[in-house]
Amino acid sequence: MLRLSARLMCGLCTIALIPAALGAYVGLGWLDLEAPAKWSAAALVAAPLPLAVGACFAWKAAATNRARPLFTSGACVLLVIALGAIVWAWGGRMLM
């Protein structure tokens, strides 16, 4: 059951990495905006990193059948959700 959960988490992080990379590309163009929008752009740029780290930890959990890397992968996903909340809260003006 642990390996299945780890594989699903790795797949989730890998699939979410594709739109996050596109968002990072878009966010690079918005880094020169004013303060709240700049934080949102920085969150867009930073989002692929925890997803990639989460995918690596999930893959390690699937390979070793240990739970600790899977919990670390879950923490990385929670960090991406927090970055998404920053983009949602302060990035509304950028998307208009």
GROMACS .gro file of N, CA and C in nm:
model
  288
    1MET      N    1   0.081  -0.119   0.000
    1MET     CA    2   0.000   0.000   0.000
    1MET      C    3   0.086   0.126   0.000
    2LEU      N    4   0.200   0.122   0.067
    2LEU     CA    5   0.290   0.237   0.072
    2LEU      C    6   0.349   0.265  -0.065
    3ARG      N    7   0.388   0.160  -0.137
    3ARG     CA    8   0.444   0.180  -0.271
    3ARG      C    9   0.342   0.239  -0.366
    4LEU      N   10   0.219   0.196  -0.356
    4LEU     CA   11   0.114   0.249  -0.441
    4LEU      C   12   0.092   0.398  -0.411
    5SER      N   13   0.087   0.432  -0.284
    5SER     CA   14   0.071   0.573  -0.246
    5SER      C   15   0.190   0.657  -0.294
    6ALA      N   16   0.309   0.602  -0.282
    6ALA     CA   17   0.428   0.675  -0.326
    6ALA      C   18   0.427   0.694  -0.477
    7ARG      N   19   0.386   0.592  -0.551
    7ARG     CA   20   0.379   0.605  -0.697
    7ARG      C   21   0.274   0.707  -0.738
    8LEU      N   22   0.161   0.708  -0.669
    8LEU     CA   23   0.058   0.806  -0.699
    8LEU      C   24   0.105   0.948  -0.668
    9MET      N   25   0.175   0.964  -0.558
    9MET     CA   26   0.228   1.095  -0.522
    9MET      C   27   0.333   1.140  -0.624
   10CYS      N   28   0.417   1.048  -0.669
   10CYS     CA   29   0.517   1.082  -0.771
   10CYS      C   30   0.448   1.122  -0.901
   11GLY      N   31   0.344   1.050  -0.939
   11GLY     CA   32   0.270   1.086  -1.059
   11GLY      C   33   0.202   1.220  -1.046
   12LEU      N   34   0.145   1.248  -0.931
   12LEU     CA   35   0.080   1.377  -0.907
   12LEU      C   36   0.181   1.491  -0.920
   13CYS      N   37   0.295   1.475  -0.857
   13CYS     CA   38   0.397   1.581  -0.863
   13CYS      C   39   0.450   1.598  -1.005
   14THR      N   40   0.468   1.488  -1.076
   14THR     CA   41   0.520   1.496  -1.212
   14THR      C   42   0.420   1.562  -1.306
   15ILE      N   43   0.294   1.525  -1.294
   15ILE     CA   44   0.192   1.585  -1.379
   15ILE      C   45   0.173   1.733  -1.346
   16ALA      N   46   0.177   1.768  -1.220
   16ALA     CA   47   0.161   1.908  -1.181
   16ALA      C   48   0.283   1.992  -1.216
   17LEU      N   49   0.396   1.927  -1.242
   17LEU     CA   50   0.517   2.000  -1.275
   17LEU      C   51   0.507   2.068  -1.412
   18ILE      N   52   0.429   2.011  -1.503
   18ILE     CA   53   0.417   2.067  -1.638
   18ILE      C   54   0.351   2.205  -1.636
   19PRO      N   55   0.231   2.222  -1.576
   19PRO     CA   56   0.175   2.358  -1.572
   19PRO      C   57   0.252   2.451  -1.479
   20ALA      N   58   0.319   2.396  -1.378
   20ALA     CA   59   0.398   2.481  -1.289
   20ALA      C   60   0.518   2.539  -1.362
   21ALA      N   61   0.577   2.461  -1.452
   21ALA     CA   62   0.688   2.513  -1.532
   21ALA      C   63   0.640   2.623  -1.626
   22LEU      N   64   0.523   2.607  -1.683
   22LEU     CA   65   0.466   2.712  -1.767
   22LEU      C   66   0.438   2.838  -1.684
   23GLY      N   67   0.384   2.819  -1.565
   23GLY     CA   68   0.361   2.933  -1.475
   23GLY      C   69   0.489   3.002  -1.435
   24ALA      N   70   0.597   2.925  -1.417
   24ALA     CA   71   0.725   2.986  -1.383
   24ALA      C   72   0.777   3.070  -1.499
   25TYR      N   73   0.756   3.023  -1.620
   25TYR     CA   74   0.798   3.100  -1.737
   25TYR      C   75   0.720   3.232  -1.746
   26VAL      N   76   0.591   3.226  -1.720
   26VAL     CA   77   0.509   3.347  -1.721
   26VAL      C   78   0.546   3.438  -1.605
   27GLY      N   79   0.571   3.380  -1.490
   27GLY     CA   80   0.606   3.458  -1.372
   27GLY      C   81   0.738   3.533  -1.385
   28LEU      N   82   0.830   3.479  -1.466
   28LEU     CA   83   0.956   3.550  -1.487
   28LEU      C   84   0.935   3.686  -1.552
   29GLY      N   85   0.834   3.697  -1.635
   29GLY     CA   86   0.806   3.825  -1.698
   29GLY      C   87   0.740   3.924  -1.606
   30TRP      N   88   0.684   3.876  -1.497
   30TRP     CA   89   0.611   3.963  -1.404
   30TRP      C   90   0.690   4.000  -1.280
   31LEU      N   91   0.815   3.963  -1.273
   31LEU     CA   92   0.895   3.992  -1.153
   31LEU      C   93   0.925   4.140  -1.136
   32ASP      N   94   0.907   4.221  -1.239
   32ASP     CA   95   0.937   4.363  -1.227
   32ASP      C   96   0.816   4.447  -1.187
   33LEU      N   97   0.708   4.384  -1.146
   33LEU     CA   98   0.588   4.458  -1.104
   33LEU      C   99   0.604   4.508  -0.961
   34GLU      N  100   0.501   4.575  -0.911
   34GLU     CA  101   0.504   4.632  -0.776
   34GLU      C  102   0.487   4.521  -0.670
   35ALA      N  103   0.492   4.557  -0.545
   35ALA     CA  104   0.509   4.463  -0.433
   35ALA      C  105   0.409   4.347  -0.426
   36PRO      N  106   0.279   4.361  -0.417
   36PRO     CA  107   0.199   4.239  -0.403
   36PRO      C  108   0.205   4.149  -0.526
   37ALA      N  109   0.208   4.209  -0.643
   37ALA     CA  110   0.216   4.129  -0.765
   37ALA      C  111   0.354   4.064  -0.779
   38LYS      N  112   0.456   4.128  -0.726
   38LYS     CA  113   0.591   4.070  -0.730
   38LYS      C  114   0.598   3.944  -0.645
   39TRP      N  115   0.531   3.944  -0.530
   39TRP     CA  116   0.529   3.824  -0.446
   39TRP      C  117   0.458   3.710  -0.516
   40SER      N  118   0.352   3.744  -0.585
   40SER     CA  119   0.279   3.642  -0.659
   40SER      C  120   0.363   3.586  -0.772
   41ALA      N  121   0.434   3.672  -0.842
   41ALA     CA  122   0.522   3.625  -0.949
   41ALA      C  123   0.635   3.539  -0.894
   42ALA      N  124   0.689   3.578  -0.779
   42ALA     CA  125   0.794   3.498  -0.717
   42ALA      C  126   0.741   3.361  -0.675
   43ALA      N  127   0.616   3.355  -0.629
   43ALA     CA  128   0.555   3.226  -0.595
   43ALA      C  129   0.536   3.140  -0.720
   44LEU      N  130   0.500   3.202  -0.831
   44LEU     CA  131   0.488   3.129  -0.957
   44LEU      C  132   0.623   3.072  -1.001
   45VAL      N  133   0.727   3.151  -0.986
   45VAL     CA  134   0.860   3.107  -1.027
   45VAL      C  135   0.911   2.996  -0.935
   46ALA      N  136   0.878   3.002  -0.807
   46ALA     CA  137   0.929   2.905  -0.710
   46ALA      C  138   0.851   2.773  -0.708
   47ALA      N  139   0.733   2.768  -0.762
   47ALA     CA  140   0.647   2.651  -0.750
   47ALA      C  141   0.703   2.522  -0.811
   48PRO      N  142   0.776   2.523  -0.923
   48PRO     CA  143   0.825   2.395  -0.976
   48PRO      C  144   0.930   2.326  -0.888
   49LEU      N  145   1.004   2.403  -0.809
   49LEU     CA  146   1.109   2.342  -0.727
   49LEU      C  147   1.054   2.245  -0.623
   50PRO      N  148   0.956   2.282  -0.539
   50PRO     CA  149   0.905   2.183  -0.444
   50PRO      C  150   0.834   2.066  -0.511
   51LEU      N  151   0.778   2.089  -0.629
   51LEU     CA  152   0.716   1.978  -0.700
   51LEU      C  153   0.820   1.877  -0.746
   52ALA      N  154   0.933   1.926  -0.797
   52ALA     CA  155   1.039   1.836  -0.840
   52ALA      C  156   1.099   1.761  -0.720
   53VAL      N  157   1.119   1.832  -0.611
   53VAL     CA  158   1.173   1.767  -0.490
   53VAL      C  159   1.072   1.666  -0.436
   54GLY      N  160   0.944   1.700  -0.438
   54GLY     CA  161   0.841   1.607  -0.393
   54GLY      C  162   0.835   1.482  -0.478
   55ALA      N  163   0.852   1.497  -0.609
   55ALA     CA  164   0.854   1.380  -0.698
   55ALA      C  165   0.974   1.291  -0.668
   56CYS      N  166   1.088   1.352  -0.642
   56CYS     CA  167   1.207   1.273  -0.608
   56CYS      C  168   1.189   1.198  -0.477
   57PHE      N  169   1.134   1.263  -0.376
   57PHE     CA  170   1.113   1.196  -0.249
   57PHE      C  171   1.007   1.086  -0.261
   58ALA      N  172   0.904   1.108  -0.341
   58ALA     CA  173   0.803   1.004  -0.360
   58ALA      C  174   0.863   0.885  -0.434
   59TRP      N  175   0.949   0.911  -0.530
   59TRP     CA  176   1.015   0.802  -0.601
   59TRP      C  177   1.105   0.724  -0.505
   60LYS      N  178   1.174   0.796  -0.417
   60LYS     CA  179   1.260   0.729  -0.318
   60LYS      C  180   1.176   0.644  -0.224
   61ALA      N  181   1.058   0.694  -0.185
   61ALA     CA  182   0.971   0.617  -0.097
   61ALA      C  183   0.920   0.491  -0.167
   62ALA      N  184   0.893   0.501  -0.296
   62ALA     CA  185   0.848   0.384  -0.370
   62ALA      C  186   0.960   0.283  -0.387
   63ALA      N  187   1.082   0.331  -0.403
   63ALA     CA  188   1.194   0.240  -0.423
   63ALA      C  189   1.237   0.171  -0.294
   64THR      N  190   1.231   0.242  -0.183
   64THR     CA  191   1.280   0.186  -0.057
   64THR      C  192   1.170   0.131   0.032
   65ASN      N  193   1.046   0.160  -0.002
   65ASN     CA  194   0.930   0.116   0.077
   65ASN      C  195   0.937   0.170   0.221
   66ARG      N  196   0.977   0.295   0.234
   66ARG     CA  197   0.983   0.362   0.363
   66ARG      C  198   0.886   0.479   0.362
   67ALA      N  199   0.831   0.510   0.477
   67ALA     CA  200   0.727   0.612   0.486
   67ALA      C  201   0.782   0.753   0.501
   68ARG      N  202   0.900   0.767   0.557
   68ARG     CA  203   0.952   0.902   0.584
   68ARG      C  204   0.968   0.986   0.457
   69PRO      N  205   1.025   0.934   0.347
   69PRO     CA  206   1.032   1.017   0.225
   69PRO      C  207   0.894   1.052   0.169
   70LEU      N  208   0.796   0.966   0.192
   70LEU     CA  209   0.661   0.996   0.145
   70LEU      C  210   0.601   1.112   0.224
   71PHE      N  211   0.627   1.118   0.353
   71PHE     CA  212   0.581   1.232   0.433
   71PHE      C  213   0.649   1.361   0.390
   72THR      N  214   0.778   1.353   0.356
   72THR     CA  215   0.850   1.469   0.306
   72THR      C  216   0.792   1.515   0.173
   73SER      N  217   0.755   1.421   0.089
   73SER     CA  218   0.690   1.454  -0.038
   73SER      C  219   0.556   1.521  -0.014
   74GLY      N  220   0.482   1.475   0.084
   74GLY     CA  221   0.355   1.539   0.119
   74GLY      C  222   0.374   1.680   0.168
   75ALA      N  223   0.483   1.704   0.243
   75ALA     CA  224   0.514   1.840   0.289
   75ALA      C  225   0.547   1.930   0.170
   76CYS      N  226   0.615   1.876   0.070
   76CYS     CA  227   0.645   1.955  -0.050
   76CYS      C  228   0.516   1.991  -0.124
   77VAL      N  229   0.422   1.898  -0.130
   77VAL     CA  230   0.294   1.928  -0.195
   77VAL      C  231   0.218   2.035  -0.118
   78LEU      N  232   0.223   2.030   0.015
   78LEU     CA  233   0.159   2.134   0.095
   78LEU      C  234   0.224   2.270   0.072
   79LEU      N  235   0.354   2.272   0.052
   79LEU     CA  236   0.423   2.397   0.022
   79LEU      C  237   0.376   2.452  -0.113
   80VAL      N  238   0.356   2.366  -0.210
   80VAL     CA  239   0.307   2.410  -0.341
   80VAL      C  240   0.165   2.465  -0.328
   81ILE      N  241   0.084   2.404  -0.243
   81ILE     CA  242  -0.052   2.455  -0.220
   81ILE      C  243  -0.046   2.594  -0.156
   82ALA      N  244   0.047   2.614  -0.063
   82ALA     CA  245   0.063   2.746  -0.002
   82ALA      C  246   0.110   2.848  -0.106
   83LEU      N  247   0.200   2.809  -0.196
   83LEU     CA  248   0.243   2.900  -0.302
   83LEU      C  249   0.127   2.932  -0.395
   84GLY      N  250   0.042   2.834  -0.420
   84GLY     CA  251  -0.077   2.859  -0.501
   84GLY      C  252  -0.172   2.957  -0.434
   85ALA      N  253  -0.181   2.950  -0.302
   85ALA     CA  254  -0.266   3.046  -0.229
   85ALA      C  255  -0.209   3.188  -0.240
   86ILE      N  256  -0.078   3.200  -0.241
   86ILE     CA  257  -0.017   3.333  -0.258
   86ILE      C  258  -0.048   3.386  -0.397
   87VAL      N  259  -0.036   3.300  -0.497
   87VAL     CA  260  -0.068   3.344  -0.633
   87VAL      C  261  -0.215   3.383  -0.643
   88TRP      N  262  -0.300   3.306  -0.580
   88TRP     CA  263  -0.445   3.335  -0.587
   88TRP      C  264  -0.478   3.466  -0.514
   89ALA      N  265  -0.414   3.490  -0.401
   89ALA     CA  266  -0.447   3.608  -0.320
   89ALA      C  267  -0.394   3.737  -0.382
   90TRP      N  268  -0.268   3.736  -0.427
   90TRP     CA  269  -0.208   3.861  -0.473
   90TRP      C  270  -0.190   3.867  -0.623
   91GLY      N  271  -0.222   3.764  -0.694
   91GLY     CA  272  -0.196   3.764  -0.838
   91GLY      C  273  -0.317   3.797  -0.922
   92GLY      N  274  -0.429   3.831  -0.861
   92GLY     CA  275  -0.549   3.860  -0.939
   92GLY      C  276  -0.532   3.979  -1.032
   93ARG      N  277  -0.457   4.077  -0.988
   93ARG     CA  278  -0.436   4.195  -1.072
   93ARG      C  279  -0.344   4.164  -1.190
   94MET      N  280  -0.258   4.067  -1.175
   94MET     CA  281  -0.169   4.030  -1.286
   94MET      C  282  -0.246   3.959  -1.396
   95LEU      N  283  -0.344   3.881  -1.359
   95LEU     CA  284  -0.412   3.798  -1.456
   95LEU      C  285  -0.520   3.872  -1.535
   96MET      N  286  -0.548   3.997  -1.498
   96MET     CA  287  -0.650   4.074  -1.570
   96MET      C  288  -0.592   4.145  -1.691
   0.00000   0.00000   0.00000
